[in-house]
Coordinates of C-alpha atoms in Angstrom, one line a residue:
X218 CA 70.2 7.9 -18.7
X219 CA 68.4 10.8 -18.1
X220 CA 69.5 13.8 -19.4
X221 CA 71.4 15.7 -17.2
X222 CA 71.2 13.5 -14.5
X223 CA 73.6 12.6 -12.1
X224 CA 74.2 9.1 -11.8
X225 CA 75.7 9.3 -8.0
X226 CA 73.5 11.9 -6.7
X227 CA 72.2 9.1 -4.4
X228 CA 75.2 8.5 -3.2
X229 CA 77.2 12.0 -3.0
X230 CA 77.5 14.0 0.3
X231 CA 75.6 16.8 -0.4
X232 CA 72.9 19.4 0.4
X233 CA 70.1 16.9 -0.5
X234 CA 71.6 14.0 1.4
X235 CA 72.6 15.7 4.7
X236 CA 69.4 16.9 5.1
X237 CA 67.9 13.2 4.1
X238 CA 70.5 11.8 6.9
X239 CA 69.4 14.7 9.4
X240 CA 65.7 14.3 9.0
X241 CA 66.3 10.1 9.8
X242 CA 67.9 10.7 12.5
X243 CA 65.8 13.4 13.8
X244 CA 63.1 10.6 13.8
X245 CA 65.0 8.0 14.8
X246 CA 66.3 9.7 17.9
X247 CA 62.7 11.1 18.9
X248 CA 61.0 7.6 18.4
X249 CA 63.8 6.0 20.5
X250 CA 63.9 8.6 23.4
X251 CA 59.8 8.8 23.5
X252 CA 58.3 7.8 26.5
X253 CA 54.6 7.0 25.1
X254 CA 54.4 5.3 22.2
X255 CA 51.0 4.1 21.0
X256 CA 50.2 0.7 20.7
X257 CA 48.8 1.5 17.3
X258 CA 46.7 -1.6 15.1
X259 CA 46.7 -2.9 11.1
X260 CA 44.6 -1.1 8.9
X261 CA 42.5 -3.3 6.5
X262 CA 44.4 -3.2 2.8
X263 CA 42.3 -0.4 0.8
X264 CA 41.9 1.8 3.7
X265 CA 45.8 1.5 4.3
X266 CA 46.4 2.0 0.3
X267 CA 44.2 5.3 0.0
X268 CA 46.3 7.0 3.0
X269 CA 49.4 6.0 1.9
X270 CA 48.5 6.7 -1.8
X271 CA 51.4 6.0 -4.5
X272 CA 54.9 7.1 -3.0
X273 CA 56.8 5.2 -5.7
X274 CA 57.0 7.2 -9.0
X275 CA 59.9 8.0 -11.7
X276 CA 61.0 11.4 -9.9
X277 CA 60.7 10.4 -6.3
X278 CA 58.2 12.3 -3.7
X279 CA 61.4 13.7 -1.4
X280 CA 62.2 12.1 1.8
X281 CA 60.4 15.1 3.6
X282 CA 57.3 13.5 2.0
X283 CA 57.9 9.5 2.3
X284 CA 59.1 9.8 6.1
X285 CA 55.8 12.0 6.8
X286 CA 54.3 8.9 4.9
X287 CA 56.2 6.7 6.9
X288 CA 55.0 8.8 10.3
X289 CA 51.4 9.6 9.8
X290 CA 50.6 6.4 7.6
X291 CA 52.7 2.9 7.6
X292 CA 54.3 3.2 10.9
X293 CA 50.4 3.9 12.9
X294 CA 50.1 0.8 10.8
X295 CA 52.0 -1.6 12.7
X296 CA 51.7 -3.0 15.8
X297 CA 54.2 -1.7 18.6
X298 CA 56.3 -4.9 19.7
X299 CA 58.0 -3.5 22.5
X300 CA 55.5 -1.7 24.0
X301 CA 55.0 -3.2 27.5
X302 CA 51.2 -4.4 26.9
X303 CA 52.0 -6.5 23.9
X304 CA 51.7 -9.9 25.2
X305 CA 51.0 -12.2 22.3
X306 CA 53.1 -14.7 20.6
X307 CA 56.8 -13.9 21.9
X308 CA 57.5 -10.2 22.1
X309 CA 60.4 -8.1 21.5
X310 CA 62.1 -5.2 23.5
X311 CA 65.3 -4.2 22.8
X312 CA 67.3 -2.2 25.2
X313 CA 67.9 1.6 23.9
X314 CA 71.5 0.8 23.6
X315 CA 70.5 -2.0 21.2
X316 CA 67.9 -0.5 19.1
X317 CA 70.6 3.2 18.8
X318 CA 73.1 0.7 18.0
X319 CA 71.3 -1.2 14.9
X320 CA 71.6 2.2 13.3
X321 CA 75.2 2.3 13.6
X322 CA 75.1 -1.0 12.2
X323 CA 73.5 0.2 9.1
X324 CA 75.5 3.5 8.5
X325 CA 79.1 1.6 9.0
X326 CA 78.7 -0.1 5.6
X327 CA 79.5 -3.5 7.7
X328 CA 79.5 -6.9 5.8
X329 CA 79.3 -9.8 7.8
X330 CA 79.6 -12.7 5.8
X331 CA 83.4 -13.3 6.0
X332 CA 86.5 -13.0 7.9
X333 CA 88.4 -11.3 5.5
X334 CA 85.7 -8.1 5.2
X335 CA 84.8 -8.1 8.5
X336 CA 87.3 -9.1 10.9
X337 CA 86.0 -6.9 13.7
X338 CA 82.4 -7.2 13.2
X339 CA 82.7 -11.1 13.7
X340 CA 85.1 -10.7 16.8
X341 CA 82.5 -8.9 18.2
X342 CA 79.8 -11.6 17.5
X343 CA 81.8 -14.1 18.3
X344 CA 82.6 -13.0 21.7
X345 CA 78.8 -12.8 22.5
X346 CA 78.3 -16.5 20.7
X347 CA 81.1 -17.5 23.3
X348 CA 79.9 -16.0 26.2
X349 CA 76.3 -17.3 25.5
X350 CA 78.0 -20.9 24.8
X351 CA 79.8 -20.5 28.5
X352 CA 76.1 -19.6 29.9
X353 CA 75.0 -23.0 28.7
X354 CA 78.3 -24.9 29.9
X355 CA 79.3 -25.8 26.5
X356 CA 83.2 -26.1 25.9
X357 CA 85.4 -23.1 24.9
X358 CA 85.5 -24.5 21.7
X359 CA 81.7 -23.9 20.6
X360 CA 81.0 -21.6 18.0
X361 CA 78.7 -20.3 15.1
X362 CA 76.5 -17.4 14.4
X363 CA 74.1 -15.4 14.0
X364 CA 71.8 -15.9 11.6
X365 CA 68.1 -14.5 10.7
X366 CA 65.9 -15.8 13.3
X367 CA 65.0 -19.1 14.8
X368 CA 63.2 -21.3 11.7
X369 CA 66.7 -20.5 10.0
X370 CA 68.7 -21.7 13.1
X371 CA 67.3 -24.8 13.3
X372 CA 67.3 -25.4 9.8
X373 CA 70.9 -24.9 9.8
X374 CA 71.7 -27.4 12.8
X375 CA 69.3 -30.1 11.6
X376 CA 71.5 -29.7 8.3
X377 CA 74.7 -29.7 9.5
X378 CA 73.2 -33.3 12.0
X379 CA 72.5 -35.0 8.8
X380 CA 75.7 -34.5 6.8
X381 CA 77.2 -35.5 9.9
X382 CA 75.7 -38.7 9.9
X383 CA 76.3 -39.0 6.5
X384 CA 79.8 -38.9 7.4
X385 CA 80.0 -41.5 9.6
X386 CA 78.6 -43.7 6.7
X387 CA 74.5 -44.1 7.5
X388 CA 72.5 -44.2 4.1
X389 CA 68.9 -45.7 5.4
X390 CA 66.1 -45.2 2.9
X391 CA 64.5 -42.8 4.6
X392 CA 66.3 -39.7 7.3
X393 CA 64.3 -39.2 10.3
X394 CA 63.9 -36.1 12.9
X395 CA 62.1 -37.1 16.3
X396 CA 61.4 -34.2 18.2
X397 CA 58.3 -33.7 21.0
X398 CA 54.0 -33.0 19.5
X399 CA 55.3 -29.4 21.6
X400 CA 57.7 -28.5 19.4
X401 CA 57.9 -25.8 17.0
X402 CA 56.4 -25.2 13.9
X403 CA 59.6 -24.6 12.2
X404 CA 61.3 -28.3 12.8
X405 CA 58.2 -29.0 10.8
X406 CA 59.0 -27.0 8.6
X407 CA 62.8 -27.5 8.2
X408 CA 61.5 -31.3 7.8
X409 CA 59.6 -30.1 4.8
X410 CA 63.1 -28.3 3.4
X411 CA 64.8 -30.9 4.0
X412 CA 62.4 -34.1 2.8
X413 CA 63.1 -35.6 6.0
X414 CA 60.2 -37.5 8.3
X415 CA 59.4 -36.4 11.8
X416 CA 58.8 -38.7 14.4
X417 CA 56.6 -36.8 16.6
X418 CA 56.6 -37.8 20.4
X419 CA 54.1 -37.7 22.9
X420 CA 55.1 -35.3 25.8
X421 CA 53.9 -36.2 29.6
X422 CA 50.9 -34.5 30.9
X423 CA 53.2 -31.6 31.7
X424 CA 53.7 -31.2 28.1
X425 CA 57.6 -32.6 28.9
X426 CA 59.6 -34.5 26.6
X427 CA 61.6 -37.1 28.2
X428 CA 64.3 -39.6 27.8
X429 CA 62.1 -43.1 27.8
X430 CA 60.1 -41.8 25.3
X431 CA 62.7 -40.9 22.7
X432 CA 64.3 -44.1 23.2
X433 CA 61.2 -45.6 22.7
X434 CA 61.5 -43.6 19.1
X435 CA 65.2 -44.7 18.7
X436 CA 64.7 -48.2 18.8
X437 CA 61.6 -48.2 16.7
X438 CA 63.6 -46.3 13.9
X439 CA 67.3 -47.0 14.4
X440 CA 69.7 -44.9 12.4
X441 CA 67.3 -44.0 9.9
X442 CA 67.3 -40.9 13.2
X443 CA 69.7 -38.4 12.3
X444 CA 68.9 -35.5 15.4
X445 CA 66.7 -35.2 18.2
X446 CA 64.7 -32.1 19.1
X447 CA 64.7 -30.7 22.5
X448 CA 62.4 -28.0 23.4
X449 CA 64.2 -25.6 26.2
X450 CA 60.9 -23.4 26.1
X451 CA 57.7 -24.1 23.7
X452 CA 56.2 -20.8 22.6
X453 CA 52.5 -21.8 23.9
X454 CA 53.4 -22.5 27.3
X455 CA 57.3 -22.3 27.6
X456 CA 57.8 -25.8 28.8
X457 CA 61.6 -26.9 28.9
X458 CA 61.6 -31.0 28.0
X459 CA 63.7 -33.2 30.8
X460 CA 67.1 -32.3 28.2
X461 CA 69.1 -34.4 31.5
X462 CA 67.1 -37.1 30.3
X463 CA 66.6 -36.8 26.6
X464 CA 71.2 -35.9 26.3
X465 CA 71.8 -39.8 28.3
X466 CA 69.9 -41.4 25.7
X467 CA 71.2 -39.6 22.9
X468 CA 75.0 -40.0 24.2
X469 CA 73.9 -43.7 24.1
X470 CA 72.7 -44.2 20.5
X471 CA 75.2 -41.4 19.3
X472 CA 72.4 -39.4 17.8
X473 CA 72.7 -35.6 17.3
X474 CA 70.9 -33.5 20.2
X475 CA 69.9 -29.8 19.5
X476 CA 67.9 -28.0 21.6
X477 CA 65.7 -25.5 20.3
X478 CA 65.5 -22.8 22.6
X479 CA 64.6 -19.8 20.4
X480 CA 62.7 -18.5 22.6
X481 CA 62.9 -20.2 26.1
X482 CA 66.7 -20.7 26.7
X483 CA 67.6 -17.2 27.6
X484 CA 65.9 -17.8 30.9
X485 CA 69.4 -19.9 31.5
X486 CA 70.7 -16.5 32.2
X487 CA 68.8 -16.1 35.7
X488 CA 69.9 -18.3 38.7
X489 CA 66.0 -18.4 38.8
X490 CA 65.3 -20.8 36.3
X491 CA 69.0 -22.2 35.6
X492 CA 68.2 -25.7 37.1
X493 CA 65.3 -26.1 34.5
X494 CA 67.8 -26.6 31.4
X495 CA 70.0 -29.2 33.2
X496 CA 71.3 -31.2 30.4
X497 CA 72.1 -28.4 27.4
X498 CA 75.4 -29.0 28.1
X499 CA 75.6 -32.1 26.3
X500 CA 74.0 -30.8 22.9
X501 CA 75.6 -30.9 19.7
X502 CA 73.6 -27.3 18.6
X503 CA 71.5 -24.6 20.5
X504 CA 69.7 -22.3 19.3
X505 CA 68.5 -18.5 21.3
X506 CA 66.8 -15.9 19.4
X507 CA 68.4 -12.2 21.2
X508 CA 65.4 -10.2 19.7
X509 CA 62.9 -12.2 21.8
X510 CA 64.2 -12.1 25.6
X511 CA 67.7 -11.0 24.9
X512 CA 66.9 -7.4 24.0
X513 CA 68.2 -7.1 20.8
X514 CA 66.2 -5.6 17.8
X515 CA 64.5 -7.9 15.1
X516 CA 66.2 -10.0 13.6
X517 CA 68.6 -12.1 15.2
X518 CA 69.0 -16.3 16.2
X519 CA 72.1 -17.3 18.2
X520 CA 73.0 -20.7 16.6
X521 CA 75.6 -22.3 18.5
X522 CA 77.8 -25.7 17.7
X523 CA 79.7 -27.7 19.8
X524 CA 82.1 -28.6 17.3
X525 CA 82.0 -25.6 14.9
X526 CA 83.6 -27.6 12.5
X527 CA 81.0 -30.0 11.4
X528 CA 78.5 -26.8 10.5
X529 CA 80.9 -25.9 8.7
X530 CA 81.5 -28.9 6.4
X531 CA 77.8 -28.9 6.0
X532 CA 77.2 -25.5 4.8
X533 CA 80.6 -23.9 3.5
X534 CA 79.6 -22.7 0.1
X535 CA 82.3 -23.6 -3.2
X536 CA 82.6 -21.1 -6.4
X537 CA 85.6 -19.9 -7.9
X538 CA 85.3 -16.4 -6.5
X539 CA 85.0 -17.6 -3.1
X540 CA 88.4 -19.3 -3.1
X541 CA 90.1 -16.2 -1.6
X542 CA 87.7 -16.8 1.3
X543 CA 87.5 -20.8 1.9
X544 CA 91.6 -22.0 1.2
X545 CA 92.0 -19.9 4.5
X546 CA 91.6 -20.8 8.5
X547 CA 89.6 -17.7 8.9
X548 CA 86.0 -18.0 10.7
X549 CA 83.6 -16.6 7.9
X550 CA 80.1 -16.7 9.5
X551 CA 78.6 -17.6 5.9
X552 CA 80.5 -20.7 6.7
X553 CA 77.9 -22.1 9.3
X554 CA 74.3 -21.9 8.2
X555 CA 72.0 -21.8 5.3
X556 CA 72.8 -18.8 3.7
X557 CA 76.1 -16.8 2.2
X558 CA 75.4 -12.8 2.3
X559 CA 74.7 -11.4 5.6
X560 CA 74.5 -8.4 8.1
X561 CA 76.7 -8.9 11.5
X562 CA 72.7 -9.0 13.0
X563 CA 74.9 -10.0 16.5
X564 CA 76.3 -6.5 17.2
X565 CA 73.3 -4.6 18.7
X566 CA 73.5 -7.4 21.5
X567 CA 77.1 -7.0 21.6
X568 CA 77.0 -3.4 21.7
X569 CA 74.1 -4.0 24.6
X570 CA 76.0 -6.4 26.2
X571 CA 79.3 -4.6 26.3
X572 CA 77.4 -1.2 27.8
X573 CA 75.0 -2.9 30.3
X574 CA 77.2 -5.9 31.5
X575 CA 74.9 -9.8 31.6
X576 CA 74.1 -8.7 35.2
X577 CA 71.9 -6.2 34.0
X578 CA 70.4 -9.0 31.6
X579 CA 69.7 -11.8 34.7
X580 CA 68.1 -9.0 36.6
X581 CA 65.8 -8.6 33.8
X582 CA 65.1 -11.7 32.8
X583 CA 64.9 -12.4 36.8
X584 CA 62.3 -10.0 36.9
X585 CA 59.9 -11.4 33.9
X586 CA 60.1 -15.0 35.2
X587 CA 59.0 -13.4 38.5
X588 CA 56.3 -11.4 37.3
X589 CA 54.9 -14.3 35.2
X590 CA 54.4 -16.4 39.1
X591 CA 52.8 -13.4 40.4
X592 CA 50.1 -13.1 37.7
X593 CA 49.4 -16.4 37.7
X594 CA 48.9 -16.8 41.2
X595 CA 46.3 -13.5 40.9
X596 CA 44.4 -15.8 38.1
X597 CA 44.3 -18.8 40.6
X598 CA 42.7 -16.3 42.9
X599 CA 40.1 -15.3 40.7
X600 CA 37.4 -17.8 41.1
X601 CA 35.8 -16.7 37.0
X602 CA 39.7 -17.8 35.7
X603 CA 41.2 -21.1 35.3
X604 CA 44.8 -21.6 35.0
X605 CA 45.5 -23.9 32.7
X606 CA 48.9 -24.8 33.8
X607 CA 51.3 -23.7 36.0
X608 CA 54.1 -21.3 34.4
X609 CA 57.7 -22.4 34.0
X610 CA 58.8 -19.8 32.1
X611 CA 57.1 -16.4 31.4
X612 CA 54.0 -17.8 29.3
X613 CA 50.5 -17.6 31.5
X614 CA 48.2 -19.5 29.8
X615 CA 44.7 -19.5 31.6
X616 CA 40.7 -19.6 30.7
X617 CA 38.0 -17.1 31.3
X618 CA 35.4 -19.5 32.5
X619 CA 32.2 -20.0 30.5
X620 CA 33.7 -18.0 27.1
X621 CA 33.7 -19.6 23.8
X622 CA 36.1 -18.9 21.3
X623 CA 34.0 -15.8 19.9
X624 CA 33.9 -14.1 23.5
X625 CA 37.9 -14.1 23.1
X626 CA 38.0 -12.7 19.6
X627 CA 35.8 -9.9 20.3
X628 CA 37.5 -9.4 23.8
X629 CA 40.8 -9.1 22.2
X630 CA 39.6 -7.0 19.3
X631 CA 38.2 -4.7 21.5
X632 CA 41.4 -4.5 23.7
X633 CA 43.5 -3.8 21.0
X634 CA 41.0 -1.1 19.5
X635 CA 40.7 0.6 22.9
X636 CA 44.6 0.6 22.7
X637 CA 44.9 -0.9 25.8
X638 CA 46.9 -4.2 24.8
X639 CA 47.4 -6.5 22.2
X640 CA 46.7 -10.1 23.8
X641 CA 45.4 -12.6 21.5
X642 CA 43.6 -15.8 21.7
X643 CA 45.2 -19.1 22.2
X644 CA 44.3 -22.8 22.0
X645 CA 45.0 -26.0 23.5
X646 CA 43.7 -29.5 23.3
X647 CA 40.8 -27.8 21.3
X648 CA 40.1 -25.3 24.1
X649 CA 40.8 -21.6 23.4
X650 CA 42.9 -19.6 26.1
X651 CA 44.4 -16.6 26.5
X652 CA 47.7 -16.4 27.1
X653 CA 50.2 -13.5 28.5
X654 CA 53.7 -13.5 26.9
X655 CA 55.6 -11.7 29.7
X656 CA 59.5 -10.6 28.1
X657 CA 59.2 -7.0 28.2
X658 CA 60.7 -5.4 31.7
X659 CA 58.6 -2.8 31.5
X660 CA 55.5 -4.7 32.2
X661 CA 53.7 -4.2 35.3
X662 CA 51.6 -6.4 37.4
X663 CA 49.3 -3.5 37.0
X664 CA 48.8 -4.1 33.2
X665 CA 48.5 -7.4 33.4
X666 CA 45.8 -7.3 36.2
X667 CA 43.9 -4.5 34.8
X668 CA 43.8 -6.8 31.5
X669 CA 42.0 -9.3 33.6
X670 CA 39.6 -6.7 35.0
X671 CA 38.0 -6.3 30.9
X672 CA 37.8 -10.0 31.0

C-alpha cells in the first residue's frame, strides 16, 4: 500500500466525495431536464483517442477533469438514442421518471439477484412482470424476470423449453428450434449457444409465419423439435406471425411456443393493435424489451413464463454457498435465466409505471403506431417513393426510386453529419431501403416528412 494512503478514501463520506456526488448529479439533472440535445455522431478511433487523451493513470485525473472528459469528449461521441430523429434499428426513449429513477437505482446499493437481499426490489419487478403477463392474457400464475436485453431472454426460454422436454423423457439425436427466415438474429444465435439446429420456415408473402407451415416442420422433424419461435414484431418490418395459428398447432404436438416480442409486443398495450397478437395467450414464454417501446432506460428484457417453475428447474444455479438461497420457497430472480448476479434492471419501468399509470403508456404507444400509418400514407403519395410494405407496427420501410445502395449511404451519412437525423440504410430481398423506426413520442410527422424532403 501506498504510504500514507487511505485505503477507504473512495468509499468515505467526505469533502472529496460530496463534491464527486454533487458534480454527477449536477450533470445528470441538466442532461435530463435539457430541452435540446444534439444528435451528436462517432468519431473515427485516433481522432477520438487524441481528445480524450489518457484519463487512466496511478493518481487519478479528479472527477472535475474525467466528467469534463466525459462532457466535451466521449459523450459528443455517442449517438443520442432518444432523441426524436433517431430512427434506425429500434430506438430507445425513456420517460424522465424512468431515466431519474435508474440513478436511484444505482445509489441504493440494490442487489437483485435473490429474494433474501432484495425482497422489495423484486416485489416491485414482479408486479410489473405480472401486470405485463395480465396485458398478454396469460394466467395469474406467470412469472420471471428481468434480465439484460432480448438475445438473453430468448436464450433463457429456449433453455428452460429443452430441459423441459428433456423431462418428459425425449432424447433424439439431434434438438431442433423451428422458428420463421423473419426472425431474429439472436434465436440464431441462442441456437449456436446451445448446439441446437434451426429449422428455418418460409413466411407468406406478408412475411407472416403461420400455423400450416410449422406443422409442415413438425412432422418433418418430430420430437427432435423442442420450441417454436413466434415473431410478435420483426425488427425490419415489425410483422407479428399468425401466433392464433402457430399456438393450435403447437397445443397439438405439445411443443413449447415462445414468442419473441422484444421489440414488437408492447404494441399489445394499445387497443390499436391488440387484435394483431391474438394467440400469445397460449405461449409457454414471452419475451418484451421495456427500453425499446416501454420507456425504460438501456438495459432491460421482460422474460415471462407461464409456469415459472419449469425456468426455474432449468436455470437454478447449485454451490454450497448458495444453499441459504435455493432450500427456500423464495422467488430469487437468478433463479429464472442464464445468469446468477444482477441489477433489479425492472424498477425504472416500475418506478415509470407507478408515477404515470399504463394509460399514459397506451396513449403513447397509440400515438407511434398512428404516426407510423400517417407517414406511410405521405410516401404512397410521393410518386419518387415506393413503399415497400404496408406498416403493421411502427417500422416504415420504403424505396427512394432509382437510388442504389451508395445514394443511401451517402444520403444517410450526410443526414447524420448535418445533424438532422440518424436513419440508416436497410435491405430486403437484396434491395436496399430505408427504413423509419418510429417508438420515440416525441417524433413529429414534421421530422419524418422533412427527412423525405433531403431524399
Amino acid at each position: 500500500m501506498t504510504h500514507g494512503a487511505n485505503p477507504a478514501r473512495m468509499h468515505e463520506i467526505s469533502e472529496e466525495t460530496t463534491a464527486i456526488v454533487d458534480l454527477v448529479l449536477a450533470y445528470s439533472r441538466e442532461r435530463l431536464l435539457a430541452t435540446e440535445n444534439p444528435l451528436d455522431k462517432p468519431l473515427p478511433p485516433a481522432e477520438l483517442a487524441r481528445l480524450a487523451g489518457r484519463t487512466i493513470s496511478e493518481n487519478g485525473i479528479g472527477a472535475r477533469k474525467a466528467l469534463s472528459t466525459f462532457e466535451h469528449v466521449l459523450a459528443p461521441s455517442c449517438i443520442t438514442t432518444d432523441d426524436p430523429q433517431y430512427l434506425s434499428f429500434i430506438p430507445s426513449a425513456p420517460t424522465k421518471a424512468s431515466a431519474a429513477f435508474d440513478v436511484v437505482v444505482s445509489a441504493s446499493a440494490l442487489y437483485g439477484g435473490s429474494w433474501l437481499e432484495g425482497a422489495g426490489a423484486v416485489h416491485a419487478e414482479n408486479e410489473v412482470l405480472r401486470w405485463l403477463a395480465g396485458e398478454f392474457g396469460l394466467p395469474a400464475t406467470a412469472g420471471g424476470v428481468f434480465v439484460q436485453g432480448g438475445t438473453l431472454g430468448n436464450l433463457s426460454a429456449l433453455v428452460a423449453a429443452r430441459e423441459a422436454a428433456r423431462e418428459r423423457g425425449i432424447r433424439p439425436d439431434r434438438w431442433r428450434v423451428v422458428c420463421s427466415v423473419e426472425a431474429h438474429s439472436s434465436i440464431a444465435s441462442a441456437a449456436r449457444v446451445m448446439d441446437v439446429e434451426i429449422v428455418s420456415v418460409p413466411s407468406g408473402d406478408d412475411g407472416m409465419l403461420r400455423g400450416a407451415a410449422v406443422r409442415d416442420a413438425l412432422s418433418a422433424h418430430g420430437d427432435s423439435v423442442f420450441a417454436v419461435v413466434a415473431t410478435a414484431g420483426s425488427t425490419n418490418f415489425g410483422i407479428v406471425d399468425d401466433i392464433a395459428s402457430i399456438a393450435e398447432v403447437t397445443t397439438e404436438f405439445g411443443v413449447w411456443l415462445h414468442v419473441d416480442g422484444a421489440y414488437g409486443l408492447a404494441a399489445m398495450l394499445s387497443p390499436v393493435a391488440r387484435y394483431r397478437f391474438a394467440g400469445v395467450e397460449s405461449a409457454d414464454s414471452v419475451v418484451v424489451d421495456p427500453h425499446k417501446w416501454l420507456f425504460a432506460p438501456f438495459d432491460a428484457c421482460a422474460l415471462i413464463y407461464r409456469n415459472p417453475e419449469l425456468g426455474k428447474r432449468a436455470h437454478t444455479q447449485h454451490a454450497e454457498y448458495l444453499d441459504t438461497l435455493t432450500e427456500t420457497d423464495d422467488w430469487s430472480p437468478s433463479d429464472y435465466a442464464v445468469h446468477l448476479t444482477r441489477r433489479p434492471r425492472g424498477l425504472p419501468l416500475w418506478f415509470s409505471l407507478a408515477t404515470y399509470g399504463a394509460a399514459a403508456y397506451r396513449d403513447a404507444i397509440t400515438s407511434s403506431l398512428e404516426l407510423a400509418q400517417d407517414i406511410a400514407d405521405e410516401i404512397d403519395a410521393r410518386e419518387e417513393f415506393t413503399l415497400v410494405r404496408r406498416p403493421q407496427l411502427s417500422a416504415v420501410v420504403f424505396e427512394r426510386n432509382g437510388w442504389q445502395k451508395a445514394d443511401y449511404g451517402a444520403w444517410s451519412s450526410r443526414l447524420l453529419d448535418q445533424q438532422h437525423a440518424f436513419v440508416t440504410p436497410s435491405s430486403h430481398k437484396g434491395r436496399t431501403n430505408a427504413r423509419f423506426a418510429i417508438l420515440n413520442p416525441r417524433t413529429t410527422r414534421e421530422h419524418l416528412t422533412a427527412i423525405l424532403d433531403t431524399m
